[in-house]
Amino acid sequence: MATPSLDYGTLFAKNLPAAAQPWGGFPRYNFVGGHNNPDEIPIEELIASSTRVLRREGRSLATYNMESGPLGYTGLRDFLVEKMAHYRGIRASSDEVLITPGSNPGIDLVNEVFLEPGDTVIMELFTYQGSVGRVRKRQVNIVGIPLDDGGMRMDALANALADLRQRGVTPKYIYTIPTVQNPTGTIMSTERRLEMLRLSQEYGVPIFEDECYADLIWEGEWPQAIRALDTSNHVIHIGSFSKSLSPAMRLGYILAPWSVMSRLVACKNDSGTGALGQLIVADFFQNHYEAHMDRLKASLRQKAETLMAALRTHFGAAIEFRVPRGGIFLWVKFPEGVDTMKVVGPALKEGIAFNPGSEWATDPAAARNYLRLCFALPTDALITEGVAKLARVFHQEVGIPA
Amino acid sequence: MATPSLDYGTLFAKNLPAAAQPWGGFPRYNFVGGHNNPDEIPIEELIASSTRVLRREGRSLATYNMESGPLGYTGLRDFLVEKMAHYRGIRASSDEVLITPGSNPGIDLVNEVFLEPGDTVIMELFTYQGSVGRVRKRQVNIVGIPLDDGGMRMDALANALADLRQRGVTPKYIYTIPTVQNPTGTIMSTERRLEMLRLSQEYGVPIFEDECYADLIWEGEWPQAIRALDTSNHVIHIGSFSKSLSPAMRLGYILAPWSVMSRLVACKNDSGTGALGQLIVADFFQNHYEAHMDRLKASLRQKAETLMAALRTHFGAAIEFRVPRGGIFLWVKFPEGVDTMKVVGPALKEGIAFNPGSEWATDPAAARNYLRLCFALPTDALITEGVAKLARVFHQEVGIPA
């Protein structure tokens, strides 16, 4: 006699997210997800690094955290201190660096330490979906600050802070992606960074600086990180190896003053970040950081050119976008009245995936006529083909291009 | 003029755990933490595996989840399906397997899907500290079931379930470590496993089976997993690579029916488990599982013998312990009235770390006169030396041994 099966529905917690569907594989024209360029995975160098570190430090795999303690592998933290000093102007000690399994778990940790239901945070109006979703899940209010070509507008930030103070609200942090902003691609000037720091000091609100894309500037100046300009302790800074090397490896980091770090470490209850990624990436980047980044950025710039050319060819004057100075995505503006969300389904039927603007904003309505296209993963041929098909879908669904 | 520093204390969420202290390194005589045997990290084989997989699949590192989807790397899930079939008697499909960064995040996911404040779960009275702490953090009640030489007592479980039903409470799960129980080292018989399944069906309560140590039986029979005996969907099963290979790598897994798995996947928002560990471990274990486990178990058995001999020499008849058939720890009983917690501080001053029993129980008072000693990490010489020193500390602090 068959055993009756258990009905789990009655046992689940309330308010769970909707059940996942079985994974169906990547769409053919994949313009979502922050993937990297498969041609630029440095396979032979990674093999050399793994051989070297396993022979040198393999025995440490027998212990939690490889005898480096809960902050993560010492070799990787030492590399990060040097990298942040050289490329971001940041003076820090390796005791202020915590390795996390990607930047998302880093954001989760910061949120766990700071946020409670009913709190308020400030963000760019158009910003990373994952950060918005994480804050909303904690029932925290978001004040979105508009951007222009120079990133978050400081006049609008000042007004928002003054307005919140008048209402008796101290926001828990100002979250910003100042360097290759996601999704707009803007790079904030040093003047604005200094002004943001001044406001942070005036209002006693820390800055949560997300520099996941800062390694990927391929043209023009690199302004120093906000953390580099801070003469005190006002900035919590996070970064990632997902964009500089591999999203699959799940490696990121938090740089924070010890008064915050000691809380982050106390909340990080995952028994450490995976060892093999830390060991291998530390050795690889200690030896090849600059050469690898130069190759990767050249390839990304080439793909960005291909994407922009295809968009100009197939969408013409119907759309606007800013020529990016770095990164892996393009933020494309359609005429007012167009809702790109309506095109998601029809595009997927043609094998094309893109991010509708309304999912990449603190106020969905404000970004309804935008979309985000990631260009690192698809080949030049697939980019060109995909954009041509996407233009046909948009024409059918919303009459644009005409 | 120096910028005044920000006082973060006013910005933190309430009820955070205490701030972490800077990490001070391992104690010399390290009998805590579930570490593995450094001599048994298969360095050359791991190098061969990393070379092979990086050359074969390195390009996939450019994409989140290596194009395997959110359940994790297909190669590792395929290996697990074979391993569980061969060694644990489990018939499962790789679509029911989710790779997690260790078993702790697996426990967190299961708890997130099932538990809300005020809920009740059932556990062994002496059990894994991490599982107890995770449940308590969610303000969930725990009913602890006493154990004997055969693990959790089914008469006591039946009574507890009947009692809860009478009070209108349906516990969310029965958490058990049936195979090399942590900390007691007991192995539950097949008869008891079948009885637990019968009770699970009678009361509509799923079994949450933690088999983190099941690979490490070095003597006698291996009863099949409870999941293998289940003819329906009553068991959620988790395991780990921390004990079979390396805790630092952070690799574990959950096996669950899709009705549960689809909820676990929806809640797993870490953008995937680290790729390098999954790729390298899959290749290594596909080629070397049995040979590696045989060597590892022989070495652990040797260390267990060393530990037991040292305990007999230095503590004599003052203590009792069960000779384990597998695992990495020994559960040592002192006379009633001894509180091992009092010896933790003085022992640490001598460089000796052990787990006091009260931290390894659902009811701390019930395990006050016990302690747990992990023996995989220290060398034979350090085990012998450490136990001799520990006996002197115990003598000084509690007069035992006399």
PDB file of C-alpha atoms in Angstrom, chain A residues 49 76 79 241 244-245 280-290 292-293:
ATOM      1  CA  SER A  49      47.497  29.563  -9.794  1.00  0.00           C
ATOM      2  CA  LEU A  76      43.149  37.736  -0.686  1.00  0.00           C
ATOM      3  CA  PHE A  79      45.756  41.728  -2.378  1.00  0.00           C
ATOM      4  CA  PHE A 241      35.224  39.840  -8.188  1.00  0.00           C
ATOM      5  CA  SER A 244      36.524  41.693 -12.797  1.00  0.00           C
ATOM      6  CA  LEU A 245      36.774  37.927 -13.183  1.00  0.00           C
ATOM      7  CA  ILE A 280      43.110  30.751  -6.496  1.00  0.00           C
ATOM      8  CA  VAL A 281      41.880  34.290  -7.160  1.00  0.00           C
ATOM      9  CA  ALA A 282      44.378  35.784  -4.700  1.00  0.00           C
ATOM     10  CA  ASP A 283      47.283  34.115  -6.478  1.00  0.00           C
ATOM     11  CA  PHE A 284      45.947  34.914  -9.949  1.00  0.00           C
ATOM     12  CA  PHE A 285      45.356  38.593  -9.259  1.00  0.00           C
ATOM     13  CA  GLN A 286      48.631  39.011  -7.340  1.00  0.00           C
ATOM     14  CA  ASN A 287      50.319  38.020 -10.592  1.00  0.00           C
ATOM     15  CA  HIS A 288      48.024  39.148 -13.402  1.00  0.00           C
ATOM     16  CA  TYR A 289      45.605  41.863 -12.267  1.00  0.00           C
ATOM     17  CA  GLU A 290      46.574  44.644 -14.656  1.00  0.00           C
ATOM     18  CA  HIS A 292      43.847  40.673 -17.182  1.00  0.00           C
ATOM     19  CA  MET A 293      41.851  43.853 -16.646  1.00  0.00           C
TER      20      MET A 293
END
